[in-house]
Amino acid sequence: MAQGTCQGYQIDASQELRSQNWAGLVGEVYQTWKHRYAGRRAFGYLCTYAPLELLHAAGLTPVRLMPLGAAVALVGAHLPSFSCAPARAVTERRLQGELGFLDGVLFAHACDTMQCVADIWRMSGDGPLVLTFSVPTVLNGPHAKMYLLAELQQMAKALEARFGAPITEDALRESIAVYNEQRRLLSELYEQRRRFSTEEVWALTLLGMLIPVEEHCALLRSSLSQKLDQARTDEHGAALLLVGAVFDDPSLLGLITELGGRVVGDDLCTGSRYFDTPVDEGAEPYSALAERYLLRPPCPAKHAGIGVRVERVLSLVRATRSDGVIFLSPKFCEPHAFDYVALGDELDKIGVAHLLLESEVTAPEGQMRTRLQAFLEMLEQTSR
Amino acid sequence: MARSQYRKLKTAGELHRLMSMHYGQARFLRLGRPVAWVTSGAPVEILRAMHLLPLYPENYGALCGARRQAVGLCQAAEAKGYSPDLCSYARSSLGSIFDSRSAPMHGLPKPDVLVCCNNICGTVVKWYEAVARHYGVPLFILDAPFIHDDVRPHLLKYVQDQLAELIRFLQSKTGRQLRMERLQQVVGLSNDAVQLWSEIRALCKAKPSPLNAGDLFVNMAPIVVLRGTRSAVRFYEHLKAEVEERVRNGEGAVPSERWRLLWDNIAVWHHLYPFYNYFVEYDGCFVVDTYTGSWSQEVSSGEPLHGLATAYATVFLNRSLEYRTDLMVDLIEAYDVDGFVMHCNRSCKPYSLGQYAIKRAITERTGVPGLIVEADMCDSRSFAPEAVRTRVQAFMEALAG
């Protein structure tokens, strides 16, 4: 039985991960973190624009904060109803006392909602230390790099002051190397995705944001080597590209698989946008970190030039030979909702079908199933 | 208890003419000048100094809301795939492009260039990307990063460097040149208008207040869309004289003023006067607000690009919730406010999401009670008047009790 293991997490890579198991596994991540990783200092982040290598070089272990099935109860007195599920669910976790395992949280600037959440958390007086990291919105401007460098250096000083240890150039280079290794392994996972089930690829990717990066690399290495001698799965069913934000709910994947679809790639915040584009290890570390911000495929909350994101998604469609695109937008998310129109129009022009699924804190599964079923049936028919 | 009433300003006619000229000029009196669509927080002084004609889609959105024509336009945008959860200014503006025949004044004239500054929100970046895509015209985004803590020198440098880029961009796309002396002149006019507007708002410390929030929201239009012009300065001189006269004669906007209130967020344009009249019924007058004072930063003397960068990077909505709380506490003290009302505006996340936290902090620090009311600035579908009225009644009765 092929197994990839790491301290605390046993993933049976030969079995398909069912959503109940997964929700249990990951849902307990935050509760059990301190126990599993005693001696490490967890530092939360919500956005891929957080400088993980800097946190790591400061001796911290970055842990991504996501809804992961959190229900909402208390957050209604802290955030209005027209805020997105990630903001509400993660704030709920904080209000419920589930984030006590963190030494702090870093908010990298991306969208208006998270900008407010950072200050709301800070104003509450209790809960984890909040650090804010400013990221340019315009990534293709001639002065963005200068600004980013200043912010990275300021964050390094703040971390040094707060946690005592100096962030040496060697430490930063080492952190960059290990995160680059993770990026390389995740890219390989995506290339080899046909040897895994859809849920396995998704679970192995998401884990990378929740457990220490060194362990995740070990897990990926062993999972990949164990699958290499396995035959590729048959390529039945509609090839789907997922485009969206945080995708942390496995029930949709289960639905896709059940209805005969297969995921061939993504432009997701918790998918390829997390690991795309390595940091240049030959360059000065701060400069190299800043460059990655400018070069990596942008989140819709950033502007990297007119048409850049559209071109990115179209090139993914071509590279993966997708039959259809599923947009996974959180409800109440302006950046994704605006990009959806431009992307939809361009996909229409090249004749690629697409479906919009807006996710909320409590997703109406029945409706989603019906629409997904109709979409996949339509794709089956057009491919004949 | 006062009857709902509105005391009209004598300068209302002048205001109307000014705004008609503003919209009419771009369509009928262009005289070869390039048209730029700009965000409300854009450094328009640079554009005016280059003799461009700025137009403000946000102001146009407010106009559509006030005329109760926004819903149809929003639906036109929604029909193209724009989510109904998006900012209603953006939906109205985009809708006016897709369905210009239904739009007030048939929409805004097509822009030659777009200038967007994100010091007010991130939505404008996406909105202007959509407009740029639609018209195929050049877009400049002035990136003013949000300020969670203190104002850092590298942030001001970043914004100032981009202003130099903006000038190069405009010169290249429009063929117009910028002379520094002309920019100094326009900045001077802008500062004059801003100072007058600040003085007018400060006159509302009088008891009774000469103006109510409705007056502030209507009369702020020139400070937004005509800032940097002589006509804006003239208008505010006349308005100030009229408001001073009211103060001298003890004329209040709400004659039976008993409760002095602070308003937070953008107005509910589609119910502008009726909404404030809910409070007038209980002798409540909004003597101060957080929005109309957003254009109260003068550009400091010295190097104009440095002054402009500082003024525009540090606008109210680009500052932390803690900063805004401090400001509101200061306003409550300065204007002797008894209660505050926060419009939880579906269309404006930067302004609305922090309101629960701010409300708690203000009441804790000042003892002054607050009320949060859910609505939308422009899309009347998100407004339930009777429900709101009930809450207003409860709040005002609690103030009295």
Coordinates of C-alpha atoms in Angstrom, one line a residue, chain B residues 70-391:
Chain B
A70 CA -29.8 53.5 -11.3
V71 CA -31.7 50.3 -11.1
G72 CA -32.3 50.0 -14.8
L73 CA -28.7 50.8 -15.6
C74 CA -27.5 48.3 -13.0
Q75 CA -29.7 45.6 -14.6
A76 CA -28.1 46.4 -18.0
A77 CA -24.7 45.7 -16.5
E78 CA -26.0 42.6 -14.8
A79 CA -27.3 41.3 -18.1
K80 CA -23.7 41.4 -19.3
G81 CA -22.5 39.2 -16.5
Y82 CA -21.6 41.8 -13.8
S83 CA -22.6 40.5 -10.4
P84 CA -25.4 42.4 -8.6
D85 CA -23.1 42.3 -5.5
L86 CA -20.7 44.7 -7.2
C87 CA -20.5 48.4 -6.4
S88 CA -23.6 50.2 -7.7
Y89 CA -21.6 53.2 -9.0
A90 CA -19.7 50.7 -11.2
R91 CA -22.8 48.9 -12.3
S92 CA -24.6 52.1 -13.1
S93 CA -21.7 53.5 -15.0
L94 CA -21.1 50.3 -17.0
G95 CA -24.9 50.0 -17.5
S96 CA -24.9 53.6 -18.9
I97 CA -22.3 52.5 -21.5
F98 CA -24.3 49.4 -22.5
D99 CA -27.7 51.0 -22.5
S100 CA -26.9 54.7 -23.1
R101 CA -30.4 55.5 -24.4
S102 CA -31.9 54.8 -21.0
A103 CA -29.2 56.7 -19.1
P104 CA -29.4 60.3 -17.8
M105 CA -27.9 62.6 -20.5
H106 CA -27.4 59.4 -22.5
G107 CA -24.4 58.6 -20.4
L108 CA -21.0 60.2 -20.3
P109 CA -19.1 61.1 -23.5
K110 CA -16.5 58.5 -24.5
P111 CA -13.2 59.1 -22.7
D112 CA -9.9 59.6 -24.5
V113 CA -8.0 58.4 -21.4
L114 CA -8.7 56.9 -18.1
V115 CA -7.1 57.9 -14.8
C116 CA -7.8 55.7 -11.8
C117 CA -6.4 56.1 -8.3
N118 CA -7.1 53.3 -5.8
N119 CA -6.8 55.6 -2.7
I120 CA -10.5 55.1 -2.2
C121 CA -10.9 51.4 -3.0
G122 CA -9.8 48.5 -5.0
T123 CA -13.0 48.2 -7.0
V124 CA -12.1 51.2 -9.1
V125 CA -9.2 49.4 -10.5
K126 CA -11.4 46.5 -11.8
W127 CA -14.1 49.0 -12.9
Y128 CA -11.6 51.0 -14.9
E129 CA -10.0 47.9 -16.4
A130 CA -13.5 47.0 -17.7
V131 CA -14.0 50.5 -19.2
A132 CA -10.6 50.4 -20.8
R133 CA -11.4 47.0 -22.3
H134 CA -14.7 48.2 -23.6
Y135 CA -13.5 51.4 -25.2
G136 CA -9.9 50.3 -26.0
V137 CA -8.5 53.5 -24.5
P138 CA -5.4 54.0 -22.4
L139 CA -5.6 53.5 -18.7
F140 CA -3.3 54.9 -16.0
I141 CA -3.6 53.5 -12.5
L142 CA -2.1 55.5 -9.7
D143 CA -1.3 53.1 -7.0
A144 CA -1.7 54.6 -3.5
P145 CA -1.2 51.7 -1.1
F146 CA -3.5 51.4 1.9
I147 CA -2.0 52.9 5.2
H148 CA -2.5 50.6 8.1
D149 CA 0.0 52.4 10.4
D150 CA 2.1 55.5 9.9
V151 CA 2.7 57.2 6.6
R152 CA 6.0 55.8 5.4
P153 CA 8.5 57.8 3.4
H154 CA 8.8 55.1 0.8
L155 CA 5.0 55.1 0.3
L156 CA 5.0 58.8 -0.5
K157 CA 8.0 58.4 -2.8
Y158 CA 6.2 55.5 -4.6
V159 CA 3.2 57.7 -5.2
Q160 CA 5.2 60.8 -6.1
D161 CA 7.3 58.8 -8.7
Q162 CA 4.0 57.6 -10.2
L163 CA 2.8 61.2 -10.5
A164 CA 5.8 61.9 -12.8
E165 CA 4.8 58.8 -14.8
L166 CA 1.2 60.1 -15.0
I167 CA 2.4 63.4 -16.5
R168 CA 4.5 61.5 -19.1
F169 CA 1.5 59.2 -19.8
L170 CA -0.9 62.1 -20.3
Q171 CA 1.6 64.0 -22.5
S172 CA 2.1 61.0 -24.6
K173 CA -1.5 60.0 -25.0
T174 CA -3.1 63.5 -25.4
G175 CA -0.3 65.6 -26.8
R176 CA -0.9 68.2 -24.1
Q177 CA 2.1 69.6 -22.1
L178 CA 2.3 70.4 -18.4
R179 CA 3.8 73.7 -17.3
M180 CA 4.8 73.8 -13.7
E181 CA 3.6 77.4 -13.1
R182 CA 0.2 76.4 -14.4
L183 CA 0.1 73.4 -12.1
Q184 CA 1.0 75.7 -9.1
Q185 CA -1.9 78.0 -10.2
V186 CA -4.4 75.1 -10.3
V187 CA -3.1 73.7 -7.0
G188 CA -3.7 77.2 -5.5
L189 CA -7.2 77.3 -6.7
S190 CA -7.8 73.8 -5.4
N191 CA -6.5 74.8 -2.0
D192 CA -8.7 77.9 -2.0
A193 CA -11.8 75.8 -2.7
V194 CA -10.8 73.2 -0.1
Q195 CA -10.2 75.8 2.5
L196 CA -13.6 77.4 1.9
W197 CA -15.3 74.1 2.0
S198 CA -13.6 73.3 5.3
E199 CA -14.7 76.6 6.7
I200 CA -18.3 76.0 5.6
R201 CA -18.4 72.6 7.3
A202 CA -16.9 74.1 10.4
L203 CA -19.7 76.7 10.6
C204 CA -22.0 73.7 11.4
K205 CA -20.5 73.8 14.9
A206 CA -23.1 76.5 15.5
K207 CA -26.3 75.7 17.4
P208 CA -28.5 75.3 15.5
S209 CA -26.4 74.0 12.6
P210 CA -27.0 76.0 9.5
L211 CA -26.8 72.9 7.3
N212 CA -28.0 69.3 7.5
A213 CA -26.3 66.3 5.8
G214 CA -28.4 66.6 2.7
D215 CA -27.0 70.1 2.1
L216 CA -23.5 68.8 2.7
F217 CA -23.9 66.0 0.2
V218 CA -25.4 68.1 -2.5
N219 CA -23.0 71.0 -2.1
M220 CA -19.9 68.8 -2.1
A221 CA -20.2 68.2 -5.8
P222 CA -18.0 71.1 -6.9
I223 CA -15.2 70.2 -4.5
V224 CA -15.1 66.8 -6.2
V225 CA -15.7 67.5 -9.9
L226 CA -14.6 71.2 -10.2
R227 CA -11.7 71.3 -7.8
G228 CA -8.9 73.4 -9.3
T229 CA -11.3 75.8 -11.1
R230 CA -12.1 79.4 -10.4
S231 CA -15.9 78.7 -10.6
A232 CA -15.6 76.3 -7.7
V233 CA -13.8 78.9 -5.6
R234 CA -16.5 81.5 -6.5
F235 CA -19.3 79.1 -5.7
Y236 CA -17.9 78.3 -2.2
E237 CA -17.4 82.0 -1.5
H238 CA -21.1 82.6 -2.2
L239 CA -22.1 79.5 -0.2
K240 CA -20.0 80.4 2.7
A241 CA -21.5 83.9 2.8
E242 CA -25.0 82.4 2.8
V243 CA -24.1 79.9 5.6
E244 CA -22.5 82.7 7.7
E245 CA -25.7 84.7 7.3
R246 CA -27.7 81.8 8.6
V247 CA -25.4 81.5 11.6
R248 CA -25.7 85.2 12.3
N249 CA -29.5 85.0 12.2
G250 CA -29.6 81.8 14.2
E251 CA -31.3 80.0 11.3
G252 CA -30.9 76.2 11.6
A253 CA -31.4 73.8 8.8
V254 CA -33.6 72.0 11.4
P255 CA -35.1 75.0 13.3
S256 CA -36.2 72.8 16.2
E257 CA -32.8 71.1 16.4
R258 CA -32.5 69.2 19.6
W259 CA -30.2 66.3 18.7
R260 CA -26.9 66.8 16.9
L261 CA -25.9 63.8 14.8
L262 CA -22.9 62.5 12.9
W263 CA -23.3 60.7 9.6
D264 CA -20.8 58.1 8.4
N265 CA -20.4 56.8 4.8
I266 CA -21.8 57.9 1.5
A267 CA -25.4 59.2 1.3
V268 CA -28.3 57.1 0.4
W269 CA -28.7 59.0 -2.9
H270 CA -32.1 57.6 -3.9
H271 CA -33.6 58.7 -0.6
L272 CA -31.4 61.6 0.1
Y273 CA -33.8 64.1 1.8
P274 CA -36.5 61.6 2.9
F275 CA -33.9 59.6 4.8
Y276 CA -32.6 62.6 6.8
N277 CA -36.2 63.7 7.3
Y278 CA -36.7 60.5 9.4
F279 CA -34.4 62.2 11.9
V280 CA -35.8 65.7 11.4
E281 CA -39.1 64.3 12.7
Y282 CA -37.3 63.7 16.0
D283 CA -35.6 67.1 15.9
G284 CA -32.3 65.5 14.8
C285 CA -29.9 67.3 12.5
F286 CA -26.7 65.8 11.0
V287 CA -24.2 68.6 11.7
V288 CA -21.1 66.7 10.5
D289 CA -20.2 63.7 8.4
T290 CA -17.1 61.7 7.5
Y291 CA -17.5 61.7 3.7
T292 CA -17.9 65.3 2.6
G293 CA -14.8 66.1 4.6
S294 CA -12.7 63.8 2.5
W295 CA -11.8 66.6 0.3
S296 CA -10.3 68.8 3.1
Q297 CA -6.6 68.2 2.6
E298 CA -4.8 71.1 1.2
V299 CA -1.8 70.5 -1.0
S300 CA 1.2 71.7 1.0
S301 CA 3.4 74.4 -0.5
G302 CA 6.8 73.5 -2.0
E303 CA 7.4 70.9 -4.7
P304 CA 3.9 70.3 -6.1
L305 CA 4.3 66.6 -6.9
H306 CA 5.4 66.0 -3.3
G307 CA 2.4 67.9 -2.0
L308 CA 0.0 66.2 -4.3
A309 CA 1.4 62.8 -3.5
T310 CA 0.9 63.4 0.2
A311 CA -2.6 64.9 -0.1
Y312 CA -3.8 62.0 -2.3
A313 CA -2.1 59.1 -0.5
T314 CA -3.5 60.1 2.9
V315 CA -7.2 60.6 2.1
F316 CA -9.6 59.4 4.7
L317 CA -10.6 56.1 3.1
N318 CA -6.9 55.2 2.6
R319 CA -6.3 55.2 6.4
S320 CA -6.8 52.5 9.0
L321 CA -10.0 51.9 10.9
E322 CA -8.2 53.1 14.0
Y323 CA -7.3 56.4 12.4
R324 CA -10.9 56.8 11.2
T325 CA -12.2 56.0 14.7
D326 CA -9.9 58.7 16.2
L327 CA -11.2 61.2 13.6
M328 CA -14.8 60.5 14.3
V329 CA -14.2 60.8 18.1
D330 CA -12.6 64.2 17.4
L331 CA -15.6 65.3 15.3
I332 CA -18.0 64.2 17.9
E333 CA -16.2 66.3 20.5
A334 CA -15.7 69.3 18.2
Y335 CA -19.3 69.4 17.0
D336 CA -20.9 68.4 20.3
V337 CA -22.6 65.4 18.8
D338 CA -25.3 63.4 20.7
G339 CA -25.5 60.3 18.4
F340 CA -24.0 58.9 15.2
V341 CA -25.5 57.0 12.3
M342 CA -23.5 54.7 10.1
H343 CA -24.8 53.8 6.7
C344 CA -23.7 50.2 6.1
N345 CA -23.4 50.6 2.4
R346 CA -23.5 47.4 0.4
S347 CA -21.6 49.0 -2.4
C348 CA -18.6 50.2 -0.4
K349 CA -16.6 47.6 1.5
P350 CA -13.7 49.8 2.6
Y351 CA -16.2 52.2 4.2
S352 CA -18.6 49.7 5.6
L353 CA -16.9 46.5 6.7
G354 CA -15.2 48.1 9.7
Q355 CA -18.3 49.8 11.0
Y356 CA -19.2 47.3 13.8
A357 CA -15.7 47.6 15.2
I358 CA -15.7 51.4 14.9
K359 CA -19.1 51.8 16.4
R360 CA -18.2 49.8 19.5
A361 CA -14.9 51.8 19.9
I362 CA -16.6 55.2 19.6
T363 CA -19.3 54.4 22.1
E364 CA -16.7 53.0 24.5
R365 CA -14.6 56.1 24.3
T366 CA -17.3 58.8 24.2
G367 CA -20.4 57.3 25.6
V368 CA -22.3 58.5 22.5
P369 CA -24.6 55.9 21.1
G370 CA -24.6 54.8 17.4
L371 CA -26.9 53.2 14.9
I372 CA -26.0 51.1 11.9
V373 CA -28.5 51.2 9.0
E374 CA -28.1 48.9 6.0
A375 CA -28.8 50.3 2.6
D376 CA -27.0 51.0 -0.7
M377 CA -25.8 54.4 -1.9
C378 CA -27.3 54.1 -5.4
D379 CA -29.2 50.8 -5.8
S380 CA -32.6 51.2 -4.2
R381 CA -33.4 47.5 -4.4
S382 CA -31.2 47.1 -1.2
F383 CA -33.2 49.5 0.9
A384 CA -36.2 48.7 3.1
P385 CA -37.6 52.1 4.2
E386 CA -40.1 50.9 6.7
A387 CA -37.6 48.6 8.5
V388 CA -35.1 51.4 8.6
R389 CA -37.7 53.9 9.8
T390 CA -38.6 51.7 12.8
R391 CA -34.9 51.5 13.8

